[in-house]
């Protein structure tokens, strides 16, 4: 294309453009700044509050104020259950069908294993089980940390009807016999 033809085309295009924008009012500034829309608000404080509430509900501190019968022996009976249920459990009238040993586990691992164990027992229709939590000889101060935690966790489980300290031949103060709903 010859330079003269290009200019004519440019002049014609320019004229069309000027006709198209004839009624337009120029902006005060020759630059326009377009910002993307702000991202949606994230309720961070609400999320922190929820995490804190969840942490407190799962906290192991003061989980269970044990009412100990006969000195050291931990026993618990779900509200509404007949006392005979606990009496039979303590006397060994129920056959232990499964057991879980928590020795060497930390609290989070133990909590997870207890939940899995109870779910598996319910699946297999096992009603009477033993959980060995230990006597605390390996814990700092020789305090049975898992014992207190396990007893607290059990009272929070819907499927647990009762528990009692195991008989001496089954682990004594280092284990608990648990009766599950059938």
PDB file of C-alpha atoms in Angstrom, residues 83-171:
ATOM      1  CA  UNK A  83     -27.112 -50.762  89.649  1.00  0.00           C
ATOM      2  CA  UNK A  84     -27.186 -54.543  89.059  1.00  0.00           C
ATOM      3  CA  UNK A  85     -25.457 -53.943  85.709  1.00  0.00           C
ATOM      4  CA  UNK A  86     -22.428 -52.461  87.443  1.00  0.00           C
ATOM      5  CA  UNK A  87     -22.513 -55.118  90.156  1.00  0.00           C
ATOM      6  CA  UNK A  88     -22.419 -57.894  87.531  1.00  0.00           C
ATOM      7  CA  UNK A  89     -19.628 -56.129  85.635  1.00  0.00           C
ATOM      8  CA  UNK A  90     -17.514 -55.763  88.786  1.00  0.00           C
ATOM      9  CA  UNK A  91     -17.996 -59.443  89.672  1.00  0.00           C
ATOM     10  CA  UNK A  92     -16.789 -60.605  86.282  1.00  0.00           C
ATOM     11  CA  UNK A  93     -20.105 -62.002  85.070  1.00  0.00           C
ATOM     12  CA  UNK A  94     -19.552 -60.548  81.639  1.00  0.00           C
ATOM     13  CA  UNK A  95     -16.995 -62.266  79.377  1.00  0.00           C
ATOM     14  CA  UNK A  96     -14.361 -59.891  78.015  1.00  0.00           C
ATOM     15  CA  UNK A  97     -14.589 -60.208  74.236  1.00  0.00           C
ATOM     16  CA  UNK A  98     -11.830 -57.835  73.116  1.00  0.00           C
ATOM     17  CA  UNK A  99      -9.064 -55.734  74.590  1.00  0.00           C
ATOM     18  CA  UNK A 100      -6.950 -52.710  73.739  1.00  0.00           C
ATOM     19  CA  UNK A 101      -3.526 -51.975  75.220  1.00  0.00           C
ATOM     20  CA  UNK A 102      -2.538 -48.286  75.308  1.00  0.00           C
ATOM     21  CA  UNK A 103       0.953 -48.762  76.779  1.00  0.00           C
ATOM     22  CA  UNK A 104       3.485 -46.418  75.205  1.00  0.00           C
ATOM     23  CA  UNK A 105       0.904 -44.186  73.530  1.00  0.00           C
ATOM     24  CA  UNK A 106       0.595 -40.435  73.916  1.00  0.00           C
ATOM     25  CA  UNK A 107      -2.787 -38.914  74.762  1.00  0.00           C
ATOM     26  CA  UNK A 108      -3.817 -37.999  71.198  1.00  0.00           C
ATOM     27  CA  UNK A 109      -2.839 -41.399  69.842  1.00  0.00           C
ATOM     28  CA  UNK A 110      -4.587 -43.113  72.772  1.00  0.00           C
ATOM     29  CA  UNK A 111      -7.789 -41.093  72.232  1.00  0.00           C
ATOM     30  CA  UNK A 112      -7.810 -42.027  68.575  1.00  0.00           C
ATOM     31  CA  UNK A 113      -7.173 -45.706  69.313  1.00  0.00           C
ATOM     32  CA  UNK A 114      -9.934 -45.819  71.950  1.00  0.00           C
ATOM     33  CA  UNK A 115     -12.433 -44.340  69.467  1.00  0.00           C
ATOM     34  CA  UNK A 116     -11.407 -46.814  66.751  1.00  0.00           C
ATOM     35  CA  UNK A 117     -11.502 -49.719  69.184  1.00  0.00           C
ATOM     36  CA  UNK A 118     -14.987 -48.896  70.456  1.00  0.00           C
ATOM     37  CA  UNK A 119     -16.300 -48.466  66.910  1.00  0.00           C
ATOM     38  CA  UNK A 120     -14.828 -51.818  65.891  1.00  0.00           C
ATOM     39  CA  UNK A 121     -16.304 -53.510  68.970  1.00  0.00           C
ATOM     40  CA  UNK A 122     -19.749 -52.139  68.130  1.00  0.00           C
ATOM     41  CA  UNK A 123     -19.393 -53.356  64.549  1.00  0.00           C
ATOM     42  CA  UNK A 124     -18.560 -56.869  65.794  1.00  0.00           C
ATOM     43  CA  UNK A 125     -21.301 -56.721  68.470  1.00  0.00           C
ATOM     44  CA  UNK A 126     -18.804 -57.079  71.301  1.00  0.00           C
ATOM     45  CA  UNK A 127     -20.439 -55.852  74.506  1.00  0.00           C
ATOM     46  CA  UNK A 128     -17.750 -56.311  77.158  1.00  0.00           C
ATOM     47  CA  UNK A 129     -14.209 -55.107  76.500  1.00  0.00           C
ATOM     48  CA  UNK A 130     -11.028 -54.329  78.423  1.00  0.00           C
ATOM     49  CA  UNK A 131      -8.890 -51.242  77.915  1.00  0.00           C
ATOM     50  CA  UNK A 132      -5.415 -51.398  79.446  1.00  0.00           C
ATOM     51  CA  UNK A 133      -4.310 -47.852  80.211  1.00  0.00           C
ATOM     52  CA  UNK A 134      -1.422 -48.715  82.517  1.00  0.00           C
ATOM     53  CA  UNK A 135      -0.587 -47.742  86.063  1.00  0.00           C
ATOM     54  CA  UNK A 136       1.576 -44.769  85.198  1.00  0.00           C
ATOM     55  CA  UNK A 137       4.940 -46.251  86.122  1.00  0.00           C
ATOM     56  CA  UNK A 138       6.466 -44.820  82.942  1.00  0.00           C
ATOM     57  CA  UNK A 139       4.891 -41.388  83.384  1.00  0.00           C
ATOM     58  CA  UNK A 140       6.577 -38.393  84.992  1.00  0.00           C
ATOM     59  CA  UNK A 141       5.884 -38.557  88.708  1.00  0.00           C
ATOM     60  CA  UNK A 142       4.559 -42.085  88.177  1.00  0.00           C
ATOM     61  CA  UNK A 143       1.055 -40.630  87.791  1.00  0.00           C
ATOM     62  CA  UNK A 144      -1.354 -42.666  85.610  1.00  0.00           C
ATOM     63  CA  UNK A 145      -2.186 -39.898  83.137  1.00  0.00           C
ATOM     64  CA  UNK A 146      -3.906 -42.145  80.591  1.00  0.00           C
ATOM     65  CA  UNK A 147      -6.075 -43.713  83.280  1.00  0.00           C
ATOM     66  CA  UNK A 148      -7.780 -40.433  84.110  1.00  0.00           C
ATOM     67  CA  UNK A 149      -8.103 -39.510  80.448  1.00  0.00           C
ATOM     68  CA  UNK A 150      -9.523 -42.877  79.360  1.00  0.00           C
ATOM     69  CA  UNK A 151     -12.112 -42.819  82.143  1.00  0.00           C
ATOM     70  CA  UNK A 152     -13.156 -39.323  81.102  1.00  0.00           C
ATOM     71  CA  UNK A 153     -13.370 -40.259  77.428  1.00  0.00           C
ATOM     72  CA  UNK A 154     -15.501 -43.288  78.241  1.00  0.00           C
ATOM     73  CA  UNK A 155     -18.072 -41.236  80.155  1.00  0.00           C
ATOM     74  CA  UNK A 156     -18.483 -39.023  77.086  1.00  0.00           C
ATOM     75  CA  UNK A 157     -19.231 -41.917  74.746  1.00  0.00           C
ATOM     76  CA  UNK A 158     -22.885 -42.643  74.017  1.00  0.00           C
ATOM     77  CA  UNK A 159     -22.269 -46.371  73.564  1.00  0.00           C
ATOM     78  CA  UNK A 160     -20.636 -46.845  76.984  1.00  0.00           C
ATOM     79  CA  UNK A 161     -23.115 -48.065  79.596  1.00  0.00           C
ATOM     80  CA  UNK A 162     -20.739 -48.730  82.499  1.00  0.00           C
ATOM     81  CA  UNK A 163     -17.148 -49.399  83.423  1.00  0.00           C
ATOM     82  CA  UNK A 164     -15.206 -50.630  86.401  1.00  0.00           C
ATOM     83  CA  UNK A 165     -11.628 -51.292  87.343  1.00  0.00           C
ATOM     84  CA  UNK A 166     -10.442 -54.665  86.096  1.00  0.00           C
ATOM     85  CA  UNK A 167      -9.972 -57.520  88.513  1.00  0.00           C
ATOM     86  CA  UNK A 168      -6.376 -58.161  89.573  1.00  0.00           C
ATOM     87  CA  UNK A 169      -5.941 -61.048  87.107  1.00  0.00           C
ATOM     88  CA  UNK A 170      -7.134 -58.778  84.253  1.00  0.00           C
ATOM     89  CA  UNK A 171      -4.849 -55.837  85.003  1.00  0.00           C
TER      90      UNK A 171
END
